mmCIF file of C-alpha atoms in Angstrom:
data_model
loop_
_atom_site.group_PDB
_atom_site.id
_atom_site.type_symbol
_atom_site.label_atom_id
_atom_site.label_comp_id
_atom_site.label_asym_id
_atom_site.label_seq_id
_atom_site.Cartn_x
_atom_site.Cartn_y
_atom_site.Cartn_z
ATOM 1 C CA MET A 1 -37.422 -1.769 1.079
ATOM 2 C CA ALA A 2 -33.916 -3.108 0.453
ATOM 3 C CA LYS A 3 -33.538 -6.815 0.109
ATOM 4 C CA LYS A 4 -30.383 -8.941 0.067
ATOM 5 C CA SER A 5 -30.518 -11.477 -2.668
ATOM 6 C CA ARG A 6 -28.459 -14.355 -3.985
ATOM 7 C CA LYS A 7 -31.348 -16.312 -5.487
ATOM 8 C CA GLN A 8 -33.437 -15.218 -8.415
ATOM 9 C CA GLN A 9 -36.542 -13.514 -7.147
ATOM 10 C CA PRO A 10 -39.854 -13.793 -8.979
ATOM 11 C CA GLY A 11 -40.062 -10.930 -11.462
ATOM 12 C CA GLY A 12 -36.279 -10.576 -11.568
ATOM 13 C CA THR A 13 -34.658 -8.587 -14.326
ATOM 14 C CA PRO A 14 -31.873 -9.790 -16.634
ATOM 15 C CA ALA A 15 -29.488 -7.776 -14.403
ATOM 16 C CA THR A 16 -30.527 -9.540 -11.184
ATOM 17 C CA VAL A 17 -30.542 -12.885 -12.989
ATOM 18 C CA ALA A 18 -26.953 -12.232 -14.160
ATOM 19 C CA LEU A 19 -25.874 -11.283 -10.648
ATOM 20 C CA THR A 20 -27.502 -14.380 -9.187
ATOM 21 C CA ALA A 21 -25.894 -16.628 -11.808
ATOM 22 C CA ALA A 22 -22.489 -15.098 -11.057
ATOM 23 C CA GLY A 23 -22.933 -15.752 -7.332
ATOM 24 C CA VAL A 24 -21.857 -12.269 -6.292
ATOM 25 C CA PRO A 25 -23.429 -10.565 -3.270
ATOM 26 C CA PHE A 26 -25.807 -7.723 -4.054
ATOM 27 C CA THR A 27 -28.675 -5.823 -2.508
ATOM 28 C CA VAL A 28 -31.815 -4.835 -4.374
ATOM 29 C CA HIS A 29 -33.300 -1.401 -3.652
ATOM 30 C CA SER A 30 -36.830 -0.833 -4.883
ATOM 31 C CA TYR A 31 -38.812 2.405 -4.830
ATOM 32 C CA ASP A 32 -41.923 3.810 -6.460
ATOM 33 C CA HIS A 33 -40.856 5.527 -9.667
ATOM 34 C CA ASP A 34 -42.468 8.917 -10.280
ATOM 35 C CA PRO A 35 -42.799 9.463 -14.059
ATOM 36 C CA SER A 36 -42.942 13.226 -13.522
ATOM 37 C CA HIS A 37 -39.525 13.386 -11.804
ATOM 38 C CA PRO A 38 -37.082 15.291 -14.047
ATOM 39 C CA SER A 39 -34.077 12.988 -13.376
ATOM 40 C CA TYR A 40 -34.000 9.215 -12.971
ATOM 41 C CA GLY A 41 -30.687 9.362 -11.102
ATOM 42 C CA GLU A 42 -31.676 12.120 -8.711
ATOM 43 C CA GLU A 43 -34.948 10.313 -8.059
ATOM 44 C CA ALA A 44 -33.004 7.168 -7.081
ATOM 45 C CA VAL A 45 -30.746 9.161 -4.741
ATOM 46 C CA GLU A 46 -33.719 10.824 -3.052
ATOM 47 C CA ALA A 47 -35.797 7.649 -2.795
ATOM 48 C CA MET A 48 -32.982 5.470 -1.420
ATOM 49 C CA GLY A 49 -31.301 8.079 0.779
ATOM 50 C CA VAL A 50 -27.893 7.093 -0.587
ATOM 51 C CA ALA A 51 -25.076 9.604 -1.130
ATOM 52 C CA PRO A 52 -25.198 10.825 -4.765
ATOM 53 C CA GLU A 53 -21.545 9.931 -5.355
ATOM 54 C CA ARG A 54 -22.445 6.250 -4.711
ATOM 55 C CA VAL A 55 -25.344 6.104 -7.168
ATOM 56 C CA PHE A 56 -24.231 5.625 -10.767
ATOM 57 C CA LYS A 57 -26.138 6.143 -13.998
ATOM 58 C CA THR A 58 -25.711 3.965 -17.053
ATOM 59 C CA LEU A 59 -25.388 5.870 -20.317
ATOM 60 C CA VAL A 60 -24.956 4.496 -23.811
ATOM 61 C CA ALA A 61 -22.682 6.388 -26.165
ATOM 62 C CA ASP A 62 -21.444 5.936 -29.705
ATOM 63 C CA VAL A 63 -17.651 5.782 -29.794
ATOM 64 C CA ASP A 64 -16.380 5.865 -33.369
ATOM 65 C CA GLY A 65 -19.482 3.976 -34.541
ATOM 66 C CA ALA A 66 -19.532 1.385 -31.729
ATOM 67 C CA LEU A 67 -22.011 1.510 -28.866
ATOM 68 C CA THR A 68 -20.270 1.756 -25.511
ATOM 69 C CA VAL A 69 -21.644 1.835 -21.972
ATOM 70 C CA ALA A 70 -20.487 4.583 -19.624
ATOM 71 C CA VAL A 71 -21.208 4.277 -15.899
ATOM 72 C CA VAL A 72 -20.793 7.562 -14.018
ATOM 73 C CA PRO A 73 -22.032 9.081 -10.745
ATOM 74 C CA VAL A 74 -25.478 10.669 -11.012
ATOM 75 C CA ALA A 75 -24.035 13.721 -9.269
ATOM 76 C CA GLY A 76 -21.905 14.527 -12.312
ATOM 77 C CA GLN A 77 -21.803 14.337 -16.078
ATOM 78 C CA LEU A 78 -20.168 12.116 -18.642
ATOM 79 C CA ASP A 79 -17.021 13.540 -20.229
ATOM 80 C CA LEU A 80 -17.395 12.325 -23.811
ATOM 81 C CA LYS A 81 -13.772 13.065 -24.747
ATOM 82 C CA ALA A 82 -12.527 11.055 -21.759
ATOM 83 C CA LEU A 83 -14.890 8.207 -22.665
ATOM 84 C CA ALA A 84 -13.634 8.127 -26.246
ATOM 85 C CA SER A 85 -10.054 7.986 -25.019
ATOM 86 C CA ALA A 86 -10.792 5.255 -22.439
ATOM 87 C CA ALA A 87 -12.590 3.189 -25.091
ATOM 88 C CA GLY A 88 -9.671 3.543 -27.508
ATOM 89 C CA GLY A 89 -11.546 5.846 -29.840
ATOM 90 C CA LYS A 90 -11.320 9.388 -31.107
ATOM 91 C CA ARG A 91 -14.881 10.695 -30.850
ATOM 92 C CA ALA A 92 -17.892 9.942 -28.662
ATOM 93 C CA ALA A 93 -21.478 11.164 -28.740
ATOM 94 C CA MET A 94 -24.573 10.073 -26.891
ATOM 95 C CA ALA A 95 -26.281 7.174 -28.645
ATOM 96 C CA ASP A 96 -29.755 7.408 -30.093
ATOM 97 C CA PRO A 97 -32.075 6.469 -27.167
ATOM 98 C CA ALA A 98 -34.147 4.052 -29.278
ATOM 99 C CA LEU A 99 -30.993 2.264 -30.461
ATOM 100 C CA ALA A 100 -29.694 2.082 -26.872
ATOM 101 C CA GLU A 101 -32.990 0.539 -25.743
ATOM 102 C CA ARG A 102 -33.097 -2.008 -28.590
ATOM 103 C CA THR A 103 -29.467 -3.015 -28.114
ATOM 104 C CA THR A 104 -29.486 -3.348 -24.328
ATOM 105 C CA GLY A 105 -33.033 -4.661 -23.939
ATOM 106 C CA TYR A 106 -33.799 -2.024 -21.315
ATOM 107 C CA VAL A 107 -35.830 1.193 -21.334
ATOM 108 C CA ARG A 108 -34.269 4.623 -20.885
ATOM 109 C CA GLY A 109 -33.971 5.366 -17.184
ATOM 110 C CA GLY A 110 -33.694 1.650 -16.478
ATOM 111 C CA ILE A 111 -30.652 0.659 -18.542
ATOM 112 C CA SER A 112 -28.361 -1.528 -16.474
ATOM 113 C CA PRO A 113 -24.718 -2.266 -17.165
ATOM 114 C CA LEU A 114 -25.570 -5.897 -16.324
ATOM 115 C CA GLY A 115 -27.598 -8.486 -18.232
ATOM 116 C CA GLN A 116 -27.832 -6.549 -21.475
ATOM 117 C CA ARG A 117 -29.353 -8.191 -24.557
ATOM 118 C CA LYS A 118 -26.096 -7.485 -26.413
ATOM 119 C CA ARG A 119 -23.094 -7.105 -24.150
ATOM 120 C CA LEU A 120 -21.438 -3.790 -24.882
ATOM 121 C CA PRO A 121 -17.953 -2.551 -23.981
ATOM 122 C CA THR A 122 -18.200 -0.798 -20.623
ATOM 123 C CA VAL A 123 -16.227 2.014 -18.992
ATOM 124 C CA LEU A 124 -16.744 2.656 -15.272
ATOM 125 C CA ASP A 125 -15.750 5.981 -13.759
ATOM 126 C CA GLU A 126 -12.762 5.357 -11.509
ATOM 127 C CA SER A 127 -14.447 7.229 -8.630
ATOM 128 C CA ALA A 128 -16.442 4.027 -8.047
ATOM 129 C CA THR A 129 -13.360 2.446 -6.484
ATOM 130 C CA ARG A 130 -13.515 4.964 -3.612
ATOM 131 C CA HIS A 131 -16.619 3.205 -2.278
ATOM 132 C CA GLU A 132 -17.158 -0.222 -0.767
ATOM 133 C CA THR A 133 -20.417 -0.504 -2.723
ATOM 134 C CA ILE A 134 -22.169 1.478 -5.435
ATOM 135 C CA CYS A 135 -25.707 1.411 -6.829
ATOM 136 C CA VAL A 136 -26.596 0.963 -10.501
ATOM 137 C CA SER A 137 -29.863 0.331 -12.286
ATOM 138 C CA ALA A 138 -31.202 -3.187 -11.892
ATOM 139 C CA GLY A 139 -32.919 -3.012 -15.259
ATOM 140 C CA ARG A 140 -36.075 -1.036 -14.689
ATOM 141 C CA ARG A 141 -37.092 2.344 -13.369
ATOM 142 C CA GLY A 142 -37.460 2.238 -9.596
ATOM 143 C CA LEU A 143 -35.081 -0.697 -9.122
ATOM 144 C CA GLU A 144 -31.392 -0.450 -8.235
ATOM 145 C CA VAL A 145 -28.754 -2.994 -7.255
ATOM 146 C CA GLU A 146 -25.975 -2.285 -4.793
ATOM 147 C CA LEU A 147 -22.750 -4.199 -5.311
ATOM 148 C CA SER A 148 -19.013 -3.773 -5.036
ATOM 149 C CA PRO A 149 -17.267 -1.850 -7.809
ATOM 150 C CA ALA A 150 -14.891 -4.801 -8.212
ATOM 151 C CA ASP A 151 -17.802 -7.177 -8.879
ATOM 152 C CA LEU A 152 -19.345 -4.747 -11.372
ATOM 153 C CA THR A 153 -15.997 -4.349 -13.120
ATOM 154 C CA GLY A 154 -15.479 -8.092 -13.280
ATOM 155 C CA LEU A 155 -18.967 -8.950 -14.512
ATOM 156 C CA THR A 156 -18.933 -6.330 -17.274
ATOM 157 C CA SER A 157 -15.207 -6.521 -18.109
ATOM 158 C CA ALA A 158 -15.243 -2.767 -17.583
ATOM 159 C CA VAL A 159 -12.324 -0.450 -18.091
ATOM 160 C CA LEU A 160 -11.796 1.916 -15.134
ATOM 161 C CA ALA A 161 -11.120 5.497 -16.223
ATOM 162 C CA PRO A 162 -11.837 9.100 -15.151
ATOM 163 C CA ILE A 163 -14.880 9.623 -17.425
ATOM 164 C CA GLY A 164 -17.095 11.596 -15.040
ATOM 165 C CA ARG A 165 -16.897 15.254 -14.250
ATOM 166 C CA VAL A 166 -18.637 17.314 -11.604
#
């Protein structure tokens, strides 16, 4: 089910291609996506058997007119005020899903912070640093990558900030 990877695998996503090109260690977790499941993040937690505080969802928000990526634990919610502050803005709102998909090149429920069509500013919830590795979307529903928070931060030039709330 889980596969360690440093080489591009056939059928790789832009996220796994970016990780491979960067030469960072990562593990791919694949599971059968159930379209009827009410939550992509909770489905990933259940399917992989990973603690919910280690599985992070990728959300796209509009901060003062600029799209910004927020990466927070699936077990919590995004604090929009904290995101705006961390991104140097005044106001944040969730982005239009169609715009988020067009801009990142990924579908909702499969948006990855890595390998986006247009690289967006990224803010990672600081709780990620409490874990040796975290899981984020690998670019499609039913596919996650596990990597160190430091590697994710470096590859996305993410700002670390307390943007999640339980």
